[in-house]
Coordinates of C-alpha atoms in Angstrom, one line a residue:
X1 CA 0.0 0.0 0.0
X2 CA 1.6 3.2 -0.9
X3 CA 0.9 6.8 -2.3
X4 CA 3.5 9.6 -3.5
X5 CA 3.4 12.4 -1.0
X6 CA 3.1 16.1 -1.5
X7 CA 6.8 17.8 -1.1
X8 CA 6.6 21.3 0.5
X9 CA 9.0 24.2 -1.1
X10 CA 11.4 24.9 0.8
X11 CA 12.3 21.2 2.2
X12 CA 11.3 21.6 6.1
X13 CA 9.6 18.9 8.4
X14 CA 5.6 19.3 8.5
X15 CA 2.9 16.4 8.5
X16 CA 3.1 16.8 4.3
X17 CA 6.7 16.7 3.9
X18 CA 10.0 14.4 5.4
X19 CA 13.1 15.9 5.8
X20 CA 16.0 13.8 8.0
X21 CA 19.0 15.4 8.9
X22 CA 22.2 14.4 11.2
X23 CA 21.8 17.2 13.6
X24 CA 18.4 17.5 13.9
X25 CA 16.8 14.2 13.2
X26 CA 19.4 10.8 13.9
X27 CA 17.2 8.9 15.8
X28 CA 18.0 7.4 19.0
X29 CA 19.7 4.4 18.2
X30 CA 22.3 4.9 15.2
X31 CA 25.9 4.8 14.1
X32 CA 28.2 7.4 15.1
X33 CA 28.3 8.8 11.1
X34 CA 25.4 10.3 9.4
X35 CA 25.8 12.4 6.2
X36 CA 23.1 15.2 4.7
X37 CA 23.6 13.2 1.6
X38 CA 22.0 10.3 2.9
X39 CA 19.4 12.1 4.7
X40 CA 18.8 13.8 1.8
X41 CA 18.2 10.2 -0.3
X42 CA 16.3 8.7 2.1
X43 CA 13.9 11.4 2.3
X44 CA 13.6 12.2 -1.5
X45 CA 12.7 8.7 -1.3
X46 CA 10.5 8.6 1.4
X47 CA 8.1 11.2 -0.3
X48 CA 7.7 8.4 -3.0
X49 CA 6.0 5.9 0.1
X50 CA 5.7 1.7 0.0
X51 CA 4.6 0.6 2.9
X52 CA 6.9 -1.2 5.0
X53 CA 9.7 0.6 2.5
X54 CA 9.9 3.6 5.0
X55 CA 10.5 1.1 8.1
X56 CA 13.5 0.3 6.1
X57 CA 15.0 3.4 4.4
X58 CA 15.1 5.1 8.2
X59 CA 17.0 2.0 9.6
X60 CA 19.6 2.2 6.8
X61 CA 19.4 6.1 7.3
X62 CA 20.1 5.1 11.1
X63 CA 22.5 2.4 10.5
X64 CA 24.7 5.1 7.6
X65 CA 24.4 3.9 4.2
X66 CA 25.5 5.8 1.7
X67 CA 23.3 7.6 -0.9
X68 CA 23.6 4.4 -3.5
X69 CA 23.2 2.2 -1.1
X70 CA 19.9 3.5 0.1
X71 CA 19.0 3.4 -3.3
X72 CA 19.7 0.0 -4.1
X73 CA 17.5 -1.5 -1.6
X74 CA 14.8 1.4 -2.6
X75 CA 15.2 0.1 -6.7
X76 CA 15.2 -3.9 -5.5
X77 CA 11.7 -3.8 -3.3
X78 CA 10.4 -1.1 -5.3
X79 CA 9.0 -3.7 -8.2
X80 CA 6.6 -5.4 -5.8
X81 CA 5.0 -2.6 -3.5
X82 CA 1.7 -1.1 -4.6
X83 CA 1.3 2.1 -5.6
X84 CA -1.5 3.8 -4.9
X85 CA -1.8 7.1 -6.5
X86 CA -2.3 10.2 -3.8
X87 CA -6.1 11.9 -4.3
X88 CA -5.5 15.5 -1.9
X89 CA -7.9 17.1 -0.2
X90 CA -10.7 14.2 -1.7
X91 CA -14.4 14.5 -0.4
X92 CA -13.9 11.4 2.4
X93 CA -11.0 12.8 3.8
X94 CA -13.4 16.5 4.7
X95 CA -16.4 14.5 5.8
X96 CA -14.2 12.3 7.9
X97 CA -14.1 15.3 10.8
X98 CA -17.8 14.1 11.3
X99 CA -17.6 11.7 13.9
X100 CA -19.8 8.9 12.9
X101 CA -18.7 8.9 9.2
X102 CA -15.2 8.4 10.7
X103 CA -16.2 5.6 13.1
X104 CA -18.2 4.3 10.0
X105 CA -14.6 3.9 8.2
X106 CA -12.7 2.4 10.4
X107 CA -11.6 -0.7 9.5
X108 CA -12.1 0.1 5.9
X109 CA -8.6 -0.2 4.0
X110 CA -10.0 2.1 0.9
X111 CA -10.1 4.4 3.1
X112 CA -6.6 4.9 4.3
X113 CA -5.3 7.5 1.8
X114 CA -8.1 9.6 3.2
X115 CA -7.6 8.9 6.9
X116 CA -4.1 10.0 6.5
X117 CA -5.0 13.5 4.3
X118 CA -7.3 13.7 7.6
X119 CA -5.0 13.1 10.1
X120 CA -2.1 15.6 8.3
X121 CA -4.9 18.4 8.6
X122 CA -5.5 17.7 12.0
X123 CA -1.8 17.2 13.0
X124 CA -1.3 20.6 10.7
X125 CA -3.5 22.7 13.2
X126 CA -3.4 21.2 16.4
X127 CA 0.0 19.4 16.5
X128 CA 1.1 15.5 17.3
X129 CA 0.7 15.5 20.9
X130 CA -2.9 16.7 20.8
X131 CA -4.2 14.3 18.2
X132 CA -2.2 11.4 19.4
X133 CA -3.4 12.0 22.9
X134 CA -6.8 12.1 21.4
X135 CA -6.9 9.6 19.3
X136 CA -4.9 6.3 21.0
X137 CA -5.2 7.8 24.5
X138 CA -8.4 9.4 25.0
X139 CA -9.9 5.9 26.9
X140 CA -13.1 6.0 24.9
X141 CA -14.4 3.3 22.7
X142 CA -12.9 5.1 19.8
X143 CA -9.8 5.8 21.0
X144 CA -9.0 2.3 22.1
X145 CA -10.8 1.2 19.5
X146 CA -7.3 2.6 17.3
X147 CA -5.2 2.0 19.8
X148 CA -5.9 -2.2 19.4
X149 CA -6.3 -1.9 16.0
X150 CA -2.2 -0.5 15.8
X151 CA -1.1 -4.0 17.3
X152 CA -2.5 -6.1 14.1
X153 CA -1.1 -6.1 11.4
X154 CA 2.1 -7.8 12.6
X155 CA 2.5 -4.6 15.1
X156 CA 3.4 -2.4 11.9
X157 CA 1.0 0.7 12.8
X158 CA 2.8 0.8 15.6
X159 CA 6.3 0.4 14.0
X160 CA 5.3 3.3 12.1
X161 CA 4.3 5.7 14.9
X162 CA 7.8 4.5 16.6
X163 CA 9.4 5.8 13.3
X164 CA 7.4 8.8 13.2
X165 CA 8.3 9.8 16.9
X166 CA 11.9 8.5 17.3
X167 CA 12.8 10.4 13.4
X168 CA 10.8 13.5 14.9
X169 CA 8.6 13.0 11.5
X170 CA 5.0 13.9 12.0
X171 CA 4.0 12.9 8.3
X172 CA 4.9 9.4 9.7
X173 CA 3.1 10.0 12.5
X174 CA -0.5 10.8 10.6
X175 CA 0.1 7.5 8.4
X176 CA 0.6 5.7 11.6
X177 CA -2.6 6.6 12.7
X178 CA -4.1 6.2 9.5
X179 CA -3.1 2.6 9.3
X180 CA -4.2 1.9 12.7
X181 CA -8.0 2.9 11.5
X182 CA -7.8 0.5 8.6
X183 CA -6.4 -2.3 10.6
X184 CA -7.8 -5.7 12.0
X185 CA -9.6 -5.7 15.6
X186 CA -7.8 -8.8 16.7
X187 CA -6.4 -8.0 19.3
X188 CA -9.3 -6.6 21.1
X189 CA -9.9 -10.5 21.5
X190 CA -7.1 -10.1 24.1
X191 CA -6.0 -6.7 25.4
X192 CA -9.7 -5.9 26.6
X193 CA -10.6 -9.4 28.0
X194 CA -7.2 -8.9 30.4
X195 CA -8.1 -5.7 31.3
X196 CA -11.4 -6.2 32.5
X197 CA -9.8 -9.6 34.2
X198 CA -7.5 -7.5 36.3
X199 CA -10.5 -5.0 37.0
X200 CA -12.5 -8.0 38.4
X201 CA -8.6 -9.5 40.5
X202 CA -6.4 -6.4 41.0
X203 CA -4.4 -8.8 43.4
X204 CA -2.8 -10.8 40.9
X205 CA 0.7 -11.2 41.5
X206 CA 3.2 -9.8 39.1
X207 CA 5.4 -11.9 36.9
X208 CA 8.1 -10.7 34.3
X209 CA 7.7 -11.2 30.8
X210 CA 10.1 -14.3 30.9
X211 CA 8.5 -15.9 34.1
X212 CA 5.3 -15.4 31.7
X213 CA 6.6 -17.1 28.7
X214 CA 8.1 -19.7 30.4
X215 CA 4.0 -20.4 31.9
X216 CA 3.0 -20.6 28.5
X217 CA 5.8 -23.0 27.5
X218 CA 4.8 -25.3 30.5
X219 CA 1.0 -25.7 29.7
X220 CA 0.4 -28.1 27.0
X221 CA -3.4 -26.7 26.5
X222 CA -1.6 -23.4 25.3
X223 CA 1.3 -25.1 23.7
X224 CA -0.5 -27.5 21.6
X225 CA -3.1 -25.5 20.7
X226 CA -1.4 -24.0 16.9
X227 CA -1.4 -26.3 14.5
X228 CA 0.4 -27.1 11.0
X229 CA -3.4 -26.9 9.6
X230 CA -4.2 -23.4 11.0
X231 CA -5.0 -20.3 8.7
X232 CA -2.3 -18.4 7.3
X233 CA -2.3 -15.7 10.4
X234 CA -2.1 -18.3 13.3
X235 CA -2.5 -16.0 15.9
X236 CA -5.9 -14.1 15.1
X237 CA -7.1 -17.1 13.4
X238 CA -5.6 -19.9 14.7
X239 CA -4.1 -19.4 18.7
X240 CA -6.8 -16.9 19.6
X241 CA -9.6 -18.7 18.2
X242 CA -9.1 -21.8 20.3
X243 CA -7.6 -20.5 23.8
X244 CA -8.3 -17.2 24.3
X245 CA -9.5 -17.5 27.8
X246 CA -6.9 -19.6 28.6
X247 CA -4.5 -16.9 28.0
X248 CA -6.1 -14.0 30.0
X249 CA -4.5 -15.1 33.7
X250 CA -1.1 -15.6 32.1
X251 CA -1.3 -12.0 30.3
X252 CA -2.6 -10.5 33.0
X253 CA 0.1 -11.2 35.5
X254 CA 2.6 -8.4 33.2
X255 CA 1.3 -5.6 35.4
X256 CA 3.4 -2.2 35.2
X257 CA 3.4 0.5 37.8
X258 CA 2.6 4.2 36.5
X259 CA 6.0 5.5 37.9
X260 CA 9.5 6.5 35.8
X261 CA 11.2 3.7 37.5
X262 CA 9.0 0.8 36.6
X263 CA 8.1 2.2 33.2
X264 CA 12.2 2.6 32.8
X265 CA 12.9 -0.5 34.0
X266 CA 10.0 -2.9 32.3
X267 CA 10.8 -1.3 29.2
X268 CA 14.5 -2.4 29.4
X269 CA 13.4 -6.2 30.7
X270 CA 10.5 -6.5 27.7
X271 CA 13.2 -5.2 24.9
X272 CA 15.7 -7.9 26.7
X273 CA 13.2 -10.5 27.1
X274 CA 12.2 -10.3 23.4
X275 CA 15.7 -10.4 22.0
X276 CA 16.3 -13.6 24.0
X277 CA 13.2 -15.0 22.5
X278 CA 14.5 -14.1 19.1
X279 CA 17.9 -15.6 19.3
X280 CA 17.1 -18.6 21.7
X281 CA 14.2 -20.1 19.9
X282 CA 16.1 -22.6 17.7
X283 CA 15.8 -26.1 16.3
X284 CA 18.3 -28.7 18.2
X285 CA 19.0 -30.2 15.2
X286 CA 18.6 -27.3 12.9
X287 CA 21.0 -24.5 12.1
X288 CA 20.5 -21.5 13.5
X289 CA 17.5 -18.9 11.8
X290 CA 15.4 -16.4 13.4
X291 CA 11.9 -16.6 13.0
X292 CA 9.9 -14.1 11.2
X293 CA 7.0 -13.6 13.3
X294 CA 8.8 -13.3 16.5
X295 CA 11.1 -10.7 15.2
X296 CA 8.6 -8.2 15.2
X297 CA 8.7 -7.9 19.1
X298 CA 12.0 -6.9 18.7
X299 CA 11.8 -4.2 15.7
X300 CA 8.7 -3.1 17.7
X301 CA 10.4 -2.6 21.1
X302 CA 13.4 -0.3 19.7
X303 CA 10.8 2.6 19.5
X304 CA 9.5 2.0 23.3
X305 CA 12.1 4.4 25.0
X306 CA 11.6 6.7 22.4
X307 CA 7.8 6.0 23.7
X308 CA 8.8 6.5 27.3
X309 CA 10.7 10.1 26.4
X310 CA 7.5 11.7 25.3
X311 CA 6.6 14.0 28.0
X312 CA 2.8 14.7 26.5
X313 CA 2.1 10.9 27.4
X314 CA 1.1 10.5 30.3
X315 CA 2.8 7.8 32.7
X316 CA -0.4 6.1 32.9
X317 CA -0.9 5.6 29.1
X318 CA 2.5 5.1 28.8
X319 CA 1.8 1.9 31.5
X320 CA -1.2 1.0 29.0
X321 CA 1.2 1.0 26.0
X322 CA 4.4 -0.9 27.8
X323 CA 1.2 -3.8 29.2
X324 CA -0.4 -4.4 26.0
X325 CA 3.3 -4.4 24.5
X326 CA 4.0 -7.2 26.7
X327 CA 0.8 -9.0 26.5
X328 CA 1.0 -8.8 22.7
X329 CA 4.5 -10.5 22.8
X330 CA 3.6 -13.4 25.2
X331 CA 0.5 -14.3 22.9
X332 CA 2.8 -13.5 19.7
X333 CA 5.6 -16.1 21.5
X334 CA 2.1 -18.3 22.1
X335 CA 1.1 -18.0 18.3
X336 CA 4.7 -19.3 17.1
X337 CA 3.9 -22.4 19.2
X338 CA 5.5 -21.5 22.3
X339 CA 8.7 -22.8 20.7
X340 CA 11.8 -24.1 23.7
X341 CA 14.3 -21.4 24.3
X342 CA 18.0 -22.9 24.4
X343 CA 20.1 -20.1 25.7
X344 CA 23.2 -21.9 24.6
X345 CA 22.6 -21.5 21.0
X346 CA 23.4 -18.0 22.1
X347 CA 26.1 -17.8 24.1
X348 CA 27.8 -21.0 22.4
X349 CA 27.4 -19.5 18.9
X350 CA 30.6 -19.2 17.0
X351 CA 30.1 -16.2 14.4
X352 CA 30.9 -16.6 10.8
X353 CA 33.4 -13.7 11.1
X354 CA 34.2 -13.5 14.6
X355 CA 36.4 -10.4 14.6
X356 CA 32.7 -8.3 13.1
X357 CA 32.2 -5.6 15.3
X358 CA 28.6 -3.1 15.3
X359 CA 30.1 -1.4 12.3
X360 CA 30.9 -4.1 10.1
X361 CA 27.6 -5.5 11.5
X362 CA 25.8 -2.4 10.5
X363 CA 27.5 -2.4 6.7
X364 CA 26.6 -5.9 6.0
X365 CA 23.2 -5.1 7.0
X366 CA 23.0 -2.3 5.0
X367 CA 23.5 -4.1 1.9
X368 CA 22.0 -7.3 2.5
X369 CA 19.4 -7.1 -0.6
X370 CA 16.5 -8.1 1.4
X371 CA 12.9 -6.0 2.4
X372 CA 14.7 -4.8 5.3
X373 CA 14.1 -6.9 8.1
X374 CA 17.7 -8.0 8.9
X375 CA 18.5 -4.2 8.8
X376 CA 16.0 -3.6 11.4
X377 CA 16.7 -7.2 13.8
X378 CA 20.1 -5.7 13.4
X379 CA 19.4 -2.1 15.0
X380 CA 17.4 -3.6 17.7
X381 CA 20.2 -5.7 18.7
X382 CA 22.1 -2.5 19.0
X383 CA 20.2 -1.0 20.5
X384 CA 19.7 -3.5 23.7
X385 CA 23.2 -3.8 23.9
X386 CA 23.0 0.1 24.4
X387 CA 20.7 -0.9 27.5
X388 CA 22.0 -1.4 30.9
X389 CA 23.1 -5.3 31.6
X390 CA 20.0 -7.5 32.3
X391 CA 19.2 -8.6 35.7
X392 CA 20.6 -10.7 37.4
X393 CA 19.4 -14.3 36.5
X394 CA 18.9 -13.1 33.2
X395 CA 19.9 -15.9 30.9
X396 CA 21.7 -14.1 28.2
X397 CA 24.5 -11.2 29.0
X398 CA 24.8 -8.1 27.6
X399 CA 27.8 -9.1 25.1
X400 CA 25.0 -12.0 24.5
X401 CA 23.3 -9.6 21.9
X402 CA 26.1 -8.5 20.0
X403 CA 26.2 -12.7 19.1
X404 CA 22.2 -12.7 18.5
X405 CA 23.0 -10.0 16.0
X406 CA 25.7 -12.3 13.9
X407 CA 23.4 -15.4 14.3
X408 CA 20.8 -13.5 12.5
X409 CA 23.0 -11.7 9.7
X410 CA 24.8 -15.1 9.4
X411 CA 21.8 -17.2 9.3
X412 CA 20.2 -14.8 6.4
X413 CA 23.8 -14.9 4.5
X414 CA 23.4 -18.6 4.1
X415 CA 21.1 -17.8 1.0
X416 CA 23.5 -16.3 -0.9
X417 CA 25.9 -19.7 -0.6
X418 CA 26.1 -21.8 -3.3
X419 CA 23.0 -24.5 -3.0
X420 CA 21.6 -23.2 -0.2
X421 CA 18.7 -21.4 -1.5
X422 CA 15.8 -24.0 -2.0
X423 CA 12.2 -22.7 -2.9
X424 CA 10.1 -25.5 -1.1
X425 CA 7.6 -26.8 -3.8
X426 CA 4.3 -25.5 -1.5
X427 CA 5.9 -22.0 -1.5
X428 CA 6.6 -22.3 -5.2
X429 CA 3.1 -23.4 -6.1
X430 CA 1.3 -21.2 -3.9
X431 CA 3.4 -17.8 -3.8
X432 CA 5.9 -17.4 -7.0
X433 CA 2.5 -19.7 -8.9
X434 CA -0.7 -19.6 -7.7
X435 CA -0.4 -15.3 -6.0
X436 CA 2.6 -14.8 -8.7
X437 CA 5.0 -12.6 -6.3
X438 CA 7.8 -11.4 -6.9
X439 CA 10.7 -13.3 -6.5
X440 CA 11.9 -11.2 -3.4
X441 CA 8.5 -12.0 -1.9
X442 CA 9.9 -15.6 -2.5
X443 CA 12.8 -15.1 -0.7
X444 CA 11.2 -13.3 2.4
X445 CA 9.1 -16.4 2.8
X446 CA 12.0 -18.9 3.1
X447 CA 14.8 -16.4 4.6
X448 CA 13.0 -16.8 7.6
X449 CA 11.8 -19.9 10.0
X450 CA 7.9 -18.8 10.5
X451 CA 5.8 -20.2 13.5
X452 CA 9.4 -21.8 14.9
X453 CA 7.3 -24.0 17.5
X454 CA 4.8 -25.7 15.2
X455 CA 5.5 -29.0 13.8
X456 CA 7.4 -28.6 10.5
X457 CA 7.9 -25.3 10.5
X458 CA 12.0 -26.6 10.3
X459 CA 11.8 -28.6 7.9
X460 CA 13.4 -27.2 5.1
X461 CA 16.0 -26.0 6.8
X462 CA 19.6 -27.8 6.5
X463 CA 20.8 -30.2 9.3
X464 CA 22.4 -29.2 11.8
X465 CA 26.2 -30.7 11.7
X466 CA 28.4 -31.6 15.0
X467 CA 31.7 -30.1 14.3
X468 CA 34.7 -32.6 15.1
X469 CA 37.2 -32.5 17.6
X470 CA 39.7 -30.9 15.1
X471 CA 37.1 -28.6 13.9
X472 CA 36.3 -27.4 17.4
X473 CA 39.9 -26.7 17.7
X474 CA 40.6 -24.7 15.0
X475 CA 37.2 -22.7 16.1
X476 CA 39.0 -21.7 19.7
X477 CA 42.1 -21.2 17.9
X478 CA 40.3 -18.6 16.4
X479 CA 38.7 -16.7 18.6
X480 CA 42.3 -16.7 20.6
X481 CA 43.6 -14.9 17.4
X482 CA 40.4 -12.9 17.6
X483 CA 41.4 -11.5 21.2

């Protein structure tokens, strides 16, 4: 879904125009570099907008590509995005500010270029604190209503208002909202169901996020209950449909007080407690991959202390956002099967190049040719190694996420080695066939494990191989020369 946007003369930042600077506009988690020239690239190309394309022009704008870097990755997804031509100022988008017209909308994806003309206006006179505040935090029907709605979708309305906010963009901010209008209800199905549940039991003890997961893991009703079979989405149509209740008590033991120091530290512990999931959820006789679902939690939870900064959001919304965050992971972890964790994988991995620090890290990423979702694993490992050390107990290390970072660029790489990229025949019939992708869509669907914890979901991935003594030995020779 996309739509060329208006570009204001003179460049400047307002909700019709995107303009990224080094100075001004960096973002919060980035490389030490930063050039106008690539600011200046990624935003001429932002105006031209595809979707999930912006997600990944402002991580390589984070991470520093160069100018023909950025566009490389613009010209290779560019072929498959939609684009929808822009309509300003159309009738829908005026006789949205009527409030049941708008309600009658939502939901609606043809209504999205309008919701966003409507949300620019309003943004344009009243500023992005004032309609944010209204329209996610307000605590009417409406209001939460959008809020939900932002979590579907693979949490990518709320990707998109984490872009918008941490890259100071409030263009980004009104699409963000837009999206959330047009979005699913699914996760109503959850969020509301706890929140009333802790209404009716505010005694219920408070667990972590891990201690949560790890209940989840441990009852087989839950664990069981995705299946091979399942619809396509096997969270809103599979997981939810079958165990929704079953889920509430766990969810609803993530509580978060209203105060700077819980929000700070929760925040910290959910964007550690995702990463583990990420790197930890392997195959024991697989090699290592990161599953495409679950990484989501992790591109998601970069923008939360960007979230927690904002001083127009109140600490008590900011408690709502940071709970429904957490529930959405646990049911997201759920939805993937509740796959076993194996720390080890982590802190045993050996690194394909082992002397790759955050830079090199960051250049490889930049010119994977991929829709830019290793770019963005890869700045959200970066960015919880920027966070204070896990507590104690915790069973990855700081230095741990430095090594989730190469597992994921490493495990992604393996594509591009002779043989290694094998098109299953389902995913040939029914995606490059049957829906006729592209081939990058092709790629994207066997880049990554999906649903890591359902049964044969690994199966087309290679083996994994014991290394020999000898090989071992050659390894730790290695990582001696390394030091």
């Amino acid at each position: 879904m996309a739509f060329p946007r208006e570009r204001c003369i003179p460049k400047e930042i307002s909700p019709y125009n995107i303009q990224l600077s080094p100075e001004d506009t960096p973002g919060n988690t980035h490389v030490k570099v930063l050039t106008q020239e690539s600011a200046d690239k990624v935003s001429e190309l932002l105006m031209v907008n595809h979707d999930h394309t912006v997600h990944h022009l402002l991580t390589l704008w984070a991470l520093g590509a160069t100018p023909s870097e950025v566009q490389a990755m613009y010209d290779l997804n560019k072929p498959y995005q939609a684009l929808i031509q822009y309509h300003p100022a159309s009738v829908a988008a005026v006789k949205l500010k009527e409030p049941a017209f708008f309600k009658q909308c939502i939901g609606n994806l043809d209504y999205y270029q309008d919701y966003v003309r409507f949300f620019q206006d309003e943004i344009a006179v009243r500023g992005v604190p004032a309609v944010v505040n209204e329209y996610l935090f307000k605590g009417d029907e409406l209001s939460d209503d959008i809020f939900a709605r932002m979590h579907s979708g693979f949490l990518h309305p709320m990707i998109h208002l984490g872009c918008g906010l941490e890259f100071s963009q409030p263009c980004l901010v009104a699409e963000a909202l837009a999206a959330g209008c047009v979005h699913d209800e699914w996760p109503e199905w959850f969020i509301f169901p706890v929140e009333e549940y802790l209404k009716s039991n505010p005694d219920v003890p408070s667990k972590s996020l891990l201690e949560i997961v790890t209940g989840l893991q441990n009852d087989p009703v839950i664990a069981n209950a995705v299946t091979p079979d399942d619809p396509l989405n096997k969270i809103s149509d599979g997981l939810l449909k079958k165990v929704a209740k079953e889920l509430v008590p766990y969810l609803a033991s993530y509580q978060v007080d209203a105060t700077p120091e819980d929000l700070q530290q929760k925040t910290t512990a959910m964007i550690h407690t995702c990463a583990y999931i990420l790197g930890a959820a392997q195959h024991p006789g697989k090699v290592e991959a990161i599953d495409f679902v679950m990484l989501h939690m992790s591109t998601l939870g970069i923008f939360y202390p960007t979230f927690m900064a904002q001083d127009w959001i109140s600490n008590e919304n900011k408690k709502r956002m940071l709970q429904w965050k957490a529930w959405g992971d646990a049911v997201m972890y759920a939805g993937c099967g509740c796959p076993k964790l194996y720390p080890e994988r982590v802190t045993g991995y050996t690194p394909k190049r082992p002397q790759d620090g955050w830079p090199e890290l960051c250049h490889r990423a930049n010119v994977y040719g991929d829709d830019g979702h290793i770019s963005k694993v890869i700045r959200a490992m970066l960015n919880t190694q920027e966070l204070p050390e896990p507590v104690e107990g915790f069973p990855l290390a700081k230095k741990d996420f430095l090594k989730i970072a190469h597992l994921a660029l490493d495990s992604v790489e393996r594509m591009l080695e002779p043989g290694q990229y094998k098109v299953p025949d389902k995913i040939k019939k029914t995606v490059a066939e049957e829906m006729r992708q592209d081939e990058e869509i092709v790629r994207v669907m066997v880049r990554w494990v999906r649903w890591c914890g359902v049964e044969g979901s690994w199966d087309n991935f290679p083996d994994l191989v014991e290394k020999s003594r000898d090989e071992e030995a050659v390894v730790g020779d290695a990582r001696i020369a390394a030091t």
